[in-house]
Amino acid sequence: MISVNGTDLLCRQEGPRGALPVVLIHGFPLSHAMWDRQVEALRPEFHVAAYDLRGLGASPAGDGQFTMETLVDDLFGLLDALELPDAVLCGMSMGGYVALRAVAREPRRVRGLVLADTRSAADDDAARLARAAAIRAVQREGLAAFADGFLARAFSSAAAAERRPCVAAAREVILRADPRGVCGAQLAMLSRTDTTPALASIRVPTLVLAGDSDEITPPESARAMTAAIPGARFAVIGGAGHMSSLENPGEFNRLLLDFLRGLPRP
Ligand code: MLT
């Protein structure tokens, strides 16, 4: 645990200090464990930090009241605590929302961006009402039904059948989460701003990835986001839904390593 911004964040660090730093920011409502296969692949060459966002995984939820800006404050606090003036940010879905706000707020602290299965647009009213219903359901009925509904949408049906242990592990992470943190994260996403106007100002190398059957953040919206970021690269990951790094880790890691190896070293 690392004390940051008035809370504690669980953080796994691997790889040589002094190598290019890469911070992995997980999706909702998972934990840093979703990046295990990426940490294995990156640690021989890169200094990798994978942490649990406030309220998720093992990072405490506090009173459950936080915004996307709080999560960005946490990220910058973590970089300070790790003595990293800057890093490549790799964010999946909600982690991408954090990364997009981070680069808009403090571009000098971001060396490169990997945006996986994410979007820049804020929630529309339908999405806000769906999150309000999900919060109500978690508060009344707990996390099990919520976990099943989320996982059914997040994993492609093929991957869900072929990768049962992976889906079961994700379910366990959700069931172990603090409901206050899960609801707090929903509130933070529901109230987040639209980062689309800031895309044109991004000046760091950027890779956008999307699972070919991602229904939560479809490849078409990822492609449009890529077009708005100067010089950004886009790749579709075959045989994957929203959880592309878990569903097709081989292809995800190949694209990630190829991108990171092309960045200037410290
Ligand atoms: C995620 O995977 O982080 C979530 O699906 C993001 C969201 O609910 O917008």
PDB file of C-alpha atoms and ligand atoms in Angstrom:
ATOM      1  CA  MET A   1       0.000   0.000   0.000  1.00  0.00           C
ATOM      2  CA  ILE A   2       1.195   3.516  -0.788  1.00  0.00           C
ATOM      3  CA  SER A   3      -0.241   6.566   0.985  1.00  0.00           C
ATOM      4  CA  VAL A   4      -1.433   9.035  -1.613  1.00  0.00           C
ATOM      5  CA  ASN A   5      -3.835  11.988  -1.608  1.00  0.00           C
ATOM      6  CA  GLY A   6      -5.353  11.125   1.778  1.00  0.00           C
ATOM      7  CA  THR A   7      -5.889   7.450   0.993  1.00  0.00           C
ATOM      8  CA  ASP A   8      -3.947   4.220   0.412  1.00  0.00           C
ATOM      9  CA  LEU A   9      -3.469   2.664  -3.011  1.00  0.00           C
ATOM     10  CA  LEU A  10      -2.331  -0.893  -3.563  1.00  0.00           C
ATOM     11  CA  CYS A  11       0.435  -0.812  -6.160  1.00  0.00           C
ATOM     12  CA  ARG A  12       2.464  -3.615  -7.756  1.00  0.00           C
ATOM     13  CA  GLN A  13       5.799  -2.492  -9.186  1.00  0.00           C
ATOM     14  CA  GLU A  14       7.956  -4.641 -11.444  1.00  0.00           C
ATOM     15  CA  GLY A  15      10.880  -4.233 -13.808  1.00  0.00           C
ATOM     16  CA  PRO A  16      14.100  -2.260 -13.662  1.00  0.00           C
ATOM     17  CA  ARG A  17      14.036   1.224 -12.138  1.00  0.00           C
ATOM     18  CA  GLY A  18      15.401   3.641 -14.668  1.00  0.00           C
ATOM     19  CA  ALA A  19      13.653   1.833 -17.542  1.00  0.00           C
ATOM     20  CA  LEU A  20      10.772   3.563 -19.316  1.00  0.00           C
ATOM     21  CA  PRO A  21       7.977   3.789 -16.703  1.00  0.00           C
ATOM     22  CA  VAL A  22       4.552   2.435 -17.664  1.00  0.00           C
ATOM     23  CA  VAL A  23       1.531   2.851 -15.364  1.00  0.00           C
ATOM     24  CA  LEU A  24      -1.335   0.422 -15.975  1.00  0.00           C
ATOM     25  CA  ILE A  25      -4.784   1.757 -14.980  1.00  0.00           C
ATOM     26  CA  HIS A  26      -7.459  -0.921 -14.748  1.00  0.00           C
ATOM     27  CA  GLY A  27     -11.103  -0.896 -15.786  1.00  0.00           C
ATOM     28  CA  PHE A  28     -14.233  -0.832 -13.648  1.00  0.00           C
ATOM     29  CA  PRO A  29     -14.969  -2.705 -11.387  1.00  0.00           C
ATOM     30  CA  LEU A  30     -11.799  -4.776 -11.511  1.00  0.00           C
ATOM     31  CA  SER A  31      -8.334  -4.370  -9.993  1.00  0.00           C
ATOM     32  CA  HIS A  32      -4.674  -4.246 -10.981  1.00  0.00           C
ATOM     33  CA  ALA A  33      -4.846  -8.048 -11.292  1.00  0.00           C
ATOM     34  CA  MET A  34      -6.490  -7.663 -14.710  1.00  0.00           C
ATOM     35  CA  TRP A  35      -3.029  -6.628 -15.953  1.00  0.00           C
ATOM     36  CA  ASP A  36      -1.135  -9.723 -14.727  1.00  0.00           C
ATOM     37  CA  ARG A  37      -0.384 -10.960 -18.259  1.00  0.00           C
ATOM     38  CA  GLN A  38       0.768  -7.485 -19.332  1.00  0.00           C
ATOM     39  CA  VAL A  39       3.019  -7.092 -16.272  1.00  0.00           C
ATOM     40  CA  GLU A  40       4.661 -10.438 -17.102  1.00  0.00           C
ATOM     41  CA  ALA A  41       5.273  -9.327 -20.692  1.00  0.00           C
ATOM     42  CA  LEU A  42       6.539  -5.819 -19.895  1.00  0.00           C
ATOM     43  CA  ARG A  43       8.703  -6.293 -16.816  1.00  0.00           C
ATOM     44  CA  PRO A  44      11.871  -7.490 -18.551  1.00  0.00           C
ATOM     45  CA  GLU A  45      12.137  -4.164 -20.428  1.00  0.00           C
ATOM     46  CA  PHE A  46       9.990  -1.582 -18.647  1.00  0.00           C
ATOM     47  CA  HIS A  47       9.390  -0.270 -15.138  1.00  0.00           C
ATOM     48  CA  VAL A  48       5.742  -1.206 -14.630  1.00  0.00           C
ATOM     49  CA  ALA A  49       3.348   0.026 -11.952  1.00  0.00           C
ATOM     50  CA  ALA A  50      -0.143  -1.473 -11.776  1.00  0.00           C
ATOM     51  CA  TYR A  51      -2.347  -0.104  -8.996  1.00  0.00           C
ATOM     52  CA  ASP A  52      -5.857  -0.427  -7.650  1.00  0.00           C
ATOM     53  CA  LEU A  53      -7.960   2.672  -8.190  1.00  0.00           C
ATOM     54  CA  ARG A  54      -9.460   4.195  -5.052  1.00  0.00           C
ATOM     55  CA  GLY A  55     -12.432   2.088  -3.917  1.00  0.00           C
ATOM     56  CA  LEU A  56     -11.654  -0.912  -6.135  1.00  0.00           C
ATOM     57  CA  GLY A  57      -9.515  -4.010  -5.594  1.00  0.00           C
ATOM     58  CA  ALA A  58      -7.690  -3.606  -2.288  1.00  0.00           C
ATOM     59  CA  SER A  59      -7.590   0.214  -2.306  1.00  0.00           C
ATOM     60  CA  PRO A  60     -10.023   1.501   0.333  1.00  0.00           C
ATOM     61  CA  ALA A  61     -13.187   3.332  -0.696  1.00  0.00           C
ATOM     62  CA  GLY A  62     -13.242   5.803   2.220  1.00  0.00           C
ATOM     63  CA  ASP A  63     -16.672   7.386   2.291  1.00  0.00           C
ATOM     64  CA  GLY A  64     -17.251   6.371  -1.344  1.00  0.00           C
ATOM     65  CA  GLN A  65     -17.456   9.981  -2.479  1.00  0.00           C
ATOM     66  CA  PHE A  66     -14.956  10.830  -5.171  1.00  0.00           C
ATOM     67  CA  THR A  67     -14.911  12.173  -8.701  1.00  0.00           C
ATOM     68  CA  MET A  68     -12.845  11.476 -11.808  1.00  0.00           C
ATOM     69  CA  GLU A  69     -10.702  14.442 -10.750  1.00  0.00           C
ATOM     70  CA  THR A  70     -10.000  12.716  -7.414  1.00  0.00           C
ATOM     71  CA  LEU A  71      -8.818   9.657  -9.344  1.00  0.00           C
ATOM     72  CA  VAL A  72      -6.519  11.847 -11.428  1.00  0.00           C
ATOM     73  CA  ASP A  73      -5.204  13.513  -8.254  1.00  0.00           C
ATOM     74  CA  ASP A  74      -4.521   9.982  -6.947  1.00  0.00           C
ATOM     75  CA  LEU A  75      -2.603   9.093 -10.119  1.00  0.00           C
ATOM     76  CA  PHE A  76      -0.377  12.178  -9.914  1.00  0.00           C
ATOM     77  CA  GLY A  77       0.106  11.531  -6.190  1.00  0.00           C
ATOM     78  CA  LEU A  78       1.157   7.976  -7.018  1.00  0.00           C
ATOM     79  CA  LEU A  79       3.680   9.202  -9.613  1.00  0.00           C
ATOM     80  CA  ASP A  80       5.097  11.546  -6.949  1.00  0.00           C
ATOM     81  CA  ALA A  81       5.271   8.742  -4.382  1.00  0.00           C
ATOM     82  CA  LEU A  82       7.033   6.484  -6.910  1.00  0.00           C
ATOM     83  CA  GLU A  83       9.400   9.366  -7.762  1.00  0.00           C
ATOM     84  CA  LEU A  84       8.370   9.263 -11.405  1.00  0.00           C
ATOM     85  CA  PRO A  85       8.250  12.727 -12.964  1.00  0.00           C
ATOM     86  CA  ASP A  86       6.334  11.210 -15.883  1.00  0.00           C
ATOM     87  CA  ALA A  87       5.220   7.870 -17.315  1.00  0.00           C
ATOM     88  CA  VAL A  88       3.457   6.177 -20.179  1.00  0.00           C
ATOM     89  CA  LEU A  89      -0.176   5.761 -19.129  1.00  0.00           C
ATOM     90  CA  CYS A  90      -2.033   2.662 -20.276  1.00  0.00           C
ATOM     91  CA  GLY A  91      -5.700   2.839 -19.315  1.00  0.00           C
ATOM     92  CA  MET A  92      -8.455   0.337 -19.981  1.00  0.00           C
ATOM     93  CA  SER A  93     -12.016   1.720 -20.171  1.00  0.00           C
ATOM     94  CA  MET A  94     -12.455   3.593 -16.830  1.00  0.00           C
ATOM     95  CA  GLY A  95      -8.654   3.623 -16.634  1.00  0.00           C
ATOM     96  CA  GLY A  96      -8.735   5.346 -20.020  1.00  0.00           C
ATOM     97  CA  TYR A  97     -11.086   8.014 -18.638  1.00  0.00           C
ATOM     98  CA  VAL A  98      -8.481   8.671 -15.928  1.00  0.00           C
ATOM     99  CA  ALA A  99      -5.630   8.758 -18.462  1.00  0.00           C
ATOM    100  CA  LEU A 100      -7.480  11.144 -20.784  1.00  0.00           C
ATOM    101  CA  ARG A 101      -8.142  13.611 -17.961  1.00  0.00           C
ATOM    102  CA  ALA A 102      -4.553  13.220 -16.743  1.00  0.00           C
ATOM    103  CA  VAL A 103      -3.063  14.149 -20.132  1.00  0.00           C
ATOM    104  CA  ALA A 104      -5.443  17.103 -20.423  1.00  0.00           C
ATOM    105  CA  ARG A 105      -4.492  18.358 -16.951  1.00  0.00           C
ATOM    106  CA  GLU A 106      -0.744  17.686 -16.856  1.00  0.00           C
ATOM    107  CA  PRO A 107       0.540  16.855 -20.344  1.00  0.00           C
ATOM    108  CA  ARG A 108       4.168  17.082 -19.196  1.00  0.00           C
ATOM    109  CA  ARG A 109       3.697  14.109 -16.889  1.00  0.00           C
ATOM    110  CA  VAL A 110       2.577  11.827 -19.726  1.00  0.00           C
ATOM    111  CA  ARG A 111       5.192  10.308 -22.071  1.00  0.00           C
ATOM    112  CA  GLY A 112       2.775   8.273 -24.095  1.00  0.00           C
ATOM    113  CA  LEU A 113      -0.780   6.983 -24.000  1.00  0.00           C
ATOM    114  CA  VAL A 114      -2.366   3.593 -24.562  1.00  0.00           C
ATOM    115  CA  LEU A 115      -6.154   3.829 -24.592  1.00  0.00           C
ATOM    116  CA  ALA A 116      -7.781   0.399 -24.556  1.00  0.00           C
ATOM    117  CA  ASP A 117     -11.505  -0.200 -24.940  1.00  0.00           C
ATOM    118  CA  THR A 118     -12.324   3.302 -23.797  1.00  0.00           C
ATOM    119  CA  ARG A 119     -13.921   6.506 -25.015  1.00  0.00           C
ATOM    120  CA  SER A 120     -13.556  10.258 -24.628  1.00  0.00           C
ATOM    121  CA  ALA A 121     -17.273  11.102 -24.601  1.00  0.00           C
ATOM    122  CA  ALA A 122     -19.040  11.658 -21.285  1.00  0.00           C
ATOM    123  CA  ASP A 123     -22.142   9.627 -20.399  1.00  0.00           C
ATOM    124  CA  ASP A 124     -25.384  10.639 -22.086  1.00  0.00           C
ATOM    125  CA  ASP A 125     -28.594  10.691 -20.059  1.00  0.00           C
ATOM    126  CA  ALA A 126     -29.437   7.056 -20.853  1.00  0.00           C
ATOM    127  CA  ALA A 127     -26.036   5.929 -19.570  1.00  0.00           C
ATOM    128  CA  ARG A 128     -26.438   8.083 -16.439  1.00  0.00           C
ATOM    129  CA  LEU A 129     -29.824   6.552 -15.698  1.00  0.00           C
ATOM    130  CA  ALA A 130     -28.405   3.044 -16.256  1.00  0.00           C
ATOM    131  CA  ARG A 131     -25.640   3.791 -13.744  1.00  0.00           C
ATOM    132  CA  ALA A 132     -28.175   5.189 -11.254  1.00  0.00           C
ATOM    133  CA  ALA A 133     -30.144   1.925 -11.580  1.00  0.00           C
ATOM    134  CA  ALA A 134     -26.961  -0.115 -11.131  1.00  0.00           C
ATOM    135  CA  ILE A 135     -26.052   1.846  -7.970  1.00  0.00           C
ATOM    136  CA  ARG A 136     -29.534   1.260  -6.561  1.00  0.00           C
ATOM    137  CA  ALA A 137     -29.291  -2.471  -7.369  1.00  0.00           C
ATOM    138  CA  VAL A 138     -25.867  -2.837  -5.726  1.00  0.00           C
ATOM    139  CA  GLN A 139     -27.075  -0.986  -2.614  1.00  0.00           C
ATOM    140  CA  ARG A 140     -30.198  -3.151  -2.322  1.00  0.00           C
ATOM    141  CA  GLU A 141     -29.029  -6.536  -3.548  1.00  0.00           C
ATOM    142  CA  GLY A 142     -25.249  -6.595  -3.302  1.00  0.00           C
ATOM    143  CA  LEU A 143     -22.661  -7.313  -5.951  1.00  0.00           C
ATOM    144  CA  ALA A 144     -23.453 -10.819  -7.266  1.00  0.00           C
ATOM    145  CA  ALA A 145     -26.237  -9.945  -9.726  1.00  0.00           C
ATOM    146  CA  PHE A 146     -24.377  -6.823 -10.790  1.00  0.00           C
ATOM    147  CA  ALA A 147     -21.210  -8.863 -11.441  1.00  0.00           C
ATOM    148  CA  ASP A 148     -23.064 -11.381 -13.615  1.00  0.00           C
ATOM    149  CA  GLY A 149     -24.761  -8.675 -15.687  1.00  0.00           C
ATOM    150  CA  PHE A 150     -21.528  -6.732 -16.158  1.00  0.00           C
ATOM    151  CA  LEU A 151     -19.431  -9.762 -17.114  1.00  0.00           C
ATOM    152  CA  ALA A 152     -22.041 -10.955 -19.617  1.00  0.00           C
ATOM    153  CA  ARG A 153     -21.716  -7.637 -21.448  1.00  0.00           C
ATOM    154  CA  ALA A 154     -17.975  -7.194 -21.005  1.00  0.00           C
ATOM    155  CA  PHE A 155     -16.656 -10.532 -22.291  1.00  0.00           C
ATOM    156  CA  SER A 156     -17.473 -11.661 -25.821  1.00  0.00           C
ATOM    157  CA  SER A 157     -19.496 -14.875 -25.808  1.00  0.00           C
ATOM    158  CA  ALA A 158     -16.671 -16.814 -27.486  1.00  0.00           C
ATOM    159  CA  ALA A 159     -14.098 -15.655 -24.950  1.00  0.00           C
ATOM    160  CA  ALA A 160     -16.508 -16.295 -22.067  1.00  0.00           C
ATOM    161  CA  ALA A 161     -16.800 -19.916 -23.223  1.00  0.00           C
ATOM    162  CA  GLU A 162     -13.091 -20.415 -23.929  1.00  0.00           C
ATOM    163  CA  ARG A 163     -11.772 -18.497 -20.939  1.00  0.00           C
ATOM    164  CA  ARG A 164     -13.994 -19.595 -18.094  1.00  0.00           C
ATOM    165  CA  PRO A 165     -11.227 -19.336 -15.445  1.00  0.00           C
ATOM    166  CA  CYS A 166     -10.507 -15.768 -16.529  1.00  0.00           C
ATOM    167  CA  VAL A 167     -14.183 -14.769 -16.254  1.00  0.00           C
ATOM    168  CA  ALA A 168     -14.429 -16.562 -12.900  1.00  0.00           C
ATOM    169  CA  ALA A 169     -11.362 -14.676 -11.624  1.00  0.00           C
ATOM    170  CA  ALA A 170     -12.877 -11.350 -12.702  1.00  0.00           C
ATOM    171  CA  ARG A 171     -16.127 -12.305 -10.930  1.00  0.00           C
ATOM    172  CA  GLU A 172     -14.200 -13.046  -7.736  1.00  0.00           C
ATOM    173  CA  VAL A 173     -12.516  -9.631  -7.878  1.00  0.00           C
ATOM    174  CA  ILE A 174     -15.917  -7.939  -8.235  1.00  0.00           C
ATOM    175  CA  LEU A 175     -17.476  -9.961  -5.392  1.00  0.00           C
ATOM    176  CA  ARG A 176     -14.589  -9.048  -3.080  1.00  0.00           C
ATOM    177  CA  ALA A 177     -14.916  -5.322  -3.885  1.00  0.00           C
ATOM    178  CA  ASP A 178     -16.366  -2.833  -1.404  1.00  0.00           C
ATOM    179  CA  PRO A 179     -19.889  -1.922  -2.634  1.00  0.00           C
ATOM    180  CA  ARG A 180     -19.207   1.689  -1.562  1.00  0.00           C
ATOM    181  CA  GLY A 181     -16.243   1.753  -3.917  1.00  0.00           C
ATOM    182  CA  VAL A 182     -18.215   0.206  -6.789  1.00  0.00           C
ATOM    183  CA  CYS A 183     -20.989   2.789  -6.322  1.00  0.00           C
ATOM    184  CA  GLY A 184     -18.449   5.594  -5.895  1.00  0.00           C
ATOM    185  CA  ALA A 185     -16.728   4.624  -9.135  1.00  0.00           C
ATOM    186  CA  GLN A 186     -20.096   4.658 -10.924  1.00  0.00           C
ATOM    187  CA  LEU A 187     -20.751   8.161  -9.573  1.00  0.00           C
ATOM    188  CA  ALA A 188     -17.301   9.301 -10.682  1.00  0.00           C
ATOM    189  CA  MET A 189     -17.912   7.960 -14.210  1.00  0.00           C
ATOM    190  CA  LEU A 190     -21.458   9.330 -14.342  1.00  0.00           C
ATOM    191  CA  SER A 191     -20.242  12.833 -13.507  1.00  0.00           C
ATOM    192  CA  ARG A 192     -17.078  12.829 -15.609  1.00  0.00           C
ATOM    193  CA  THR A 193     -16.494  15.471 -18.252  1.00  0.00           C
ATOM    194  CA  ASP A 194     -16.254  15.010 -22.014  1.00  0.00           C
ATOM    195  CA  THR A 195     -12.566  14.886 -22.970  1.00  0.00           C
ATOM    196  CA  THR A 196     -13.260  14.914 -26.734  1.00  0.00           C
ATOM    197  CA  PRO A 197     -12.431  18.644 -27.146  1.00  0.00           C
ATOM    198  CA  ALA A 198      -8.972  18.004 -25.633  1.00  0.00           C
ATOM    199  CA  LEU A 199      -8.046  15.152 -28.014  1.00  0.00           C
ATOM    200  CA  ALA A 200      -6.669  17.505 -30.665  1.00  0.00           C
ATOM    201  CA  SER A 201      -4.232  18.937 -28.088  1.00  0.00           C
ATOM    202  CA  ILE A 202      -2.632  15.580 -27.235  1.00  0.00           C
ATOM    203  CA  ARG A 203       1.025  15.758 -28.267  1.00  0.00           C
ATOM    204  CA  VAL A 204       2.335  12.406 -27.050  1.00  0.00           C
ATOM    205  CA  PRO A 205       2.535   9.140 -28.998  1.00  0.00           C
ATOM    206  CA  THR A 206      -0.799   7.383 -28.604  1.00  0.00           C
ATOM    207  CA  LEU A 207      -2.015   3.873 -29.321  1.00  0.00           C
ATOM    208  CA  VAL A 208      -5.758   3.156 -29.299  1.00  0.00           C
ATOM    209  CA  LEU A 209      -6.883  -0.481 -28.993  1.00  0.00           C
ATOM    210  CA  ALA A 210     -10.348  -1.994 -29.195  1.00  0.00           C
ATOM    211  CA  GLY A 211     -11.739  -5.512 -29.081  1.00  0.00           C
ATOM    212  CA  ASP A 212     -13.484  -6.347 -32.347  1.00  0.00           C
ATOM    213  CA  SER A 213     -16.711  -7.220 -30.544  1.00  0.00           C
ATOM    214  CA  ASP A 214     -16.561  -4.674 -27.731  1.00  0.00           C
ATOM    215  CA  GLU A 215     -20.190  -3.685 -27.097  1.00  0.00           C
ATOM    216  CA  ILE A 216     -19.464  -1.268 -24.231  1.00  0.00           C
ATOM    217  CA  THR A 217     -16.947   0.916 -26.086  1.00  0.00           C
ATOM    218  CA  PRO A 218     -17.378  -0.154 -29.733  1.00  0.00           C
ATOM    219  CA  PRO A 219     -14.423  -0.098 -32.180  1.00  0.00           C
ATOM    220  CA  GLU A 220     -16.136   2.570 -34.329  1.00  0.00           C
ATOM    221  CA  SER A 221     -16.032   5.092 -31.475  1.00  0.00           C
ATOM    222  CA  ALA A 222     -12.404   4.146 -30.734  1.00  0.00           C
ATOM    223  CA  ARG A 223     -11.573   4.705 -34.401  1.00  0.00           C
ATOM    224  CA  ALA A 224     -13.211   8.161 -34.309  1.00  0.00           C
ATOM    225  CA  MET A 225     -11.297   9.012 -31.123  1.00  0.00           C
ATOM    226  CA  THR A 226      -8.025   7.971 -32.802  1.00  0.00           C
ATOM    227  CA  ALA A 227      -8.733  10.242 -35.771  1.00  0.00           C
ATOM    228  CA  ALA A 228      -9.038  13.201 -33.392  1.00  0.00           C
ATOM    229  CA  ILE A 229      -5.616  12.612 -31.746  1.00  0.00           C
ATOM    230  CA  PRO A 230      -2.694  13.866 -33.882  1.00  0.00           C
ATOM    231  CA  GLY A 231      -0.555  10.944 -35.076  1.00  0.00           C
ATOM    232  CA  ALA A 232      -2.383   8.303 -33.017  1.00  0.00           C
ATOM    233  CA  ARG A 233      -2.341   4.656 -34.088  1.00  0.00           C
ATOM    234  CA  PHE A 234      -5.353   2.370 -33.960  1.00  0.00           C
ATOM    235  CA  ALA A 235      -5.601  -1.407 -33.874  1.00  0.00           C
ATOM    236  CA  VAL A 236      -8.488  -3.807 -33.475  1.00  0.00           C
ATOM    237  CA  ILE A 237      -7.937  -6.911 -31.344  1.00  0.00           C
ATOM    238  CA  GLY A 238      -9.565  -9.971 -32.839  1.00  0.00           C
ATOM    239  CA  GLY A 239     -11.613 -12.443 -30.831  1.00  0.00           C
ATOM    240  CA  ALA A 240     -12.199  -9.983 -28.010  1.00  0.00           C
ATOM    241  CA  GLY A 241     -14.996  -7.964 -26.464  1.00  0.00           C
ATOM    242  CA  HIS A 242     -14.555  -5.141 -23.945  1.00  0.00           C
ATOM    243  CA  MET A 243     -11.893  -7.065 -21.987  1.00  0.00           C
ATOM    244  CA  SER A 244      -9.413  -7.235 -24.845  1.00  0.00           C
ATOM    245  CA  SER A 245      -6.306  -7.454 -22.639  1.00  0.00           C
ATOM    246  CA  LEU A 246      -7.786 -10.487 -20.873  1.00  0.00           C
ATOM    247  CA  GLU A 247      -9.539 -12.071 -23.853  1.00  0.00           C
ATOM    248  CA  ASN A 248      -6.673 -11.954 -26.331  1.00  0.00           C
ATOM    249  CA  PRO A 249      -3.573 -11.140 -24.243  1.00  0.00           C
ATOM    250  CA  GLY A 250      -1.192 -12.439 -26.918  1.00  0.00           C
ATOM    251  CA  GLU A 251      -2.324  -9.903 -29.524  1.00  0.00           C
ATOM    252  CA  PHE A 252      -2.797  -7.153 -26.939  1.00  0.00           C
ATOM    253  CA  ASN A 253       0.741  -7.616 -25.618  1.00  0.00           C
ATOM    254  CA  ARG A 254       2.254  -7.793 -29.097  1.00  0.00           C
ATOM    255  CA  LEU A 255       0.712  -4.412 -30.000  1.00  0.00           C
ATOM    256  CA  LEU A 256       1.564  -2.899 -26.621  1.00  0.00           C
ATOM    257  CA  LEU A 257       5.214  -4.011 -26.731  1.00  0.00           C
ATOM    258  CA  ASP A 258       5.606  -2.865 -30.319  1.00  0.00           C
ATOM    259  CA  PHE A 259       4.298   0.595 -29.353  1.00  0.00           C
ATOM    260  CA  LEU A 260       6.380   0.901 -26.164  1.00  0.00           C
ATOM    261  CA  ARG A 261       9.594  -0.233 -27.896  1.00  0.00           C
ATOM    262  CA  GLY A 262       9.133   2.599 -30.383  1.00  0.00           C
ATOM    263  CA  LEU A 263       9.111   5.293 -27.679  1.00  0.00           C
ATOM    264  CA  PRO A 264      12.241   7.234 -26.704  1.00  0.00           C
ATOM    265  CA  ARG A 265      14.008   5.616 -23.728  1.00  0.00           C
ATOM    266  CA  PRO A 266      14.934   7.644 -20.613  1.00  0.00           C
TER     267      PRO A 266
HETATM  268  C1  MLT B   1     -15.032  -0.290 -17.583  1.00  0.00           C
HETATM  269  O1  MLT B   1     -14.757  -1.373 -18.123  1.00  0.00           O
HETATM  270  O2  MLT B   1     -14.170   0.369 -16.985  1.00  0.00           O
HETATM  271  C2  MLT B   1     -16.450   0.200 -17.631  1.00  0.00           C
HETATM  272  O3  MLT B   1     -17.218  -0.613 -18.450  1.00  0.00           O
HETATM  273  C3  MLT B   1     -16.491   1.626 -18.060  1.00  0.00           C
HETATM  274  C4  MLT B   1     -17.867   2.193 -18.038  1.00  0.00           C
HETATM  275  O4  MLT B   1     -18.759   1.628 -17.392  1.00  0.00           O
HETATM  276  O5  MLT B   1     -18.052   3.247 -18.662  1.00  0.00           O
END
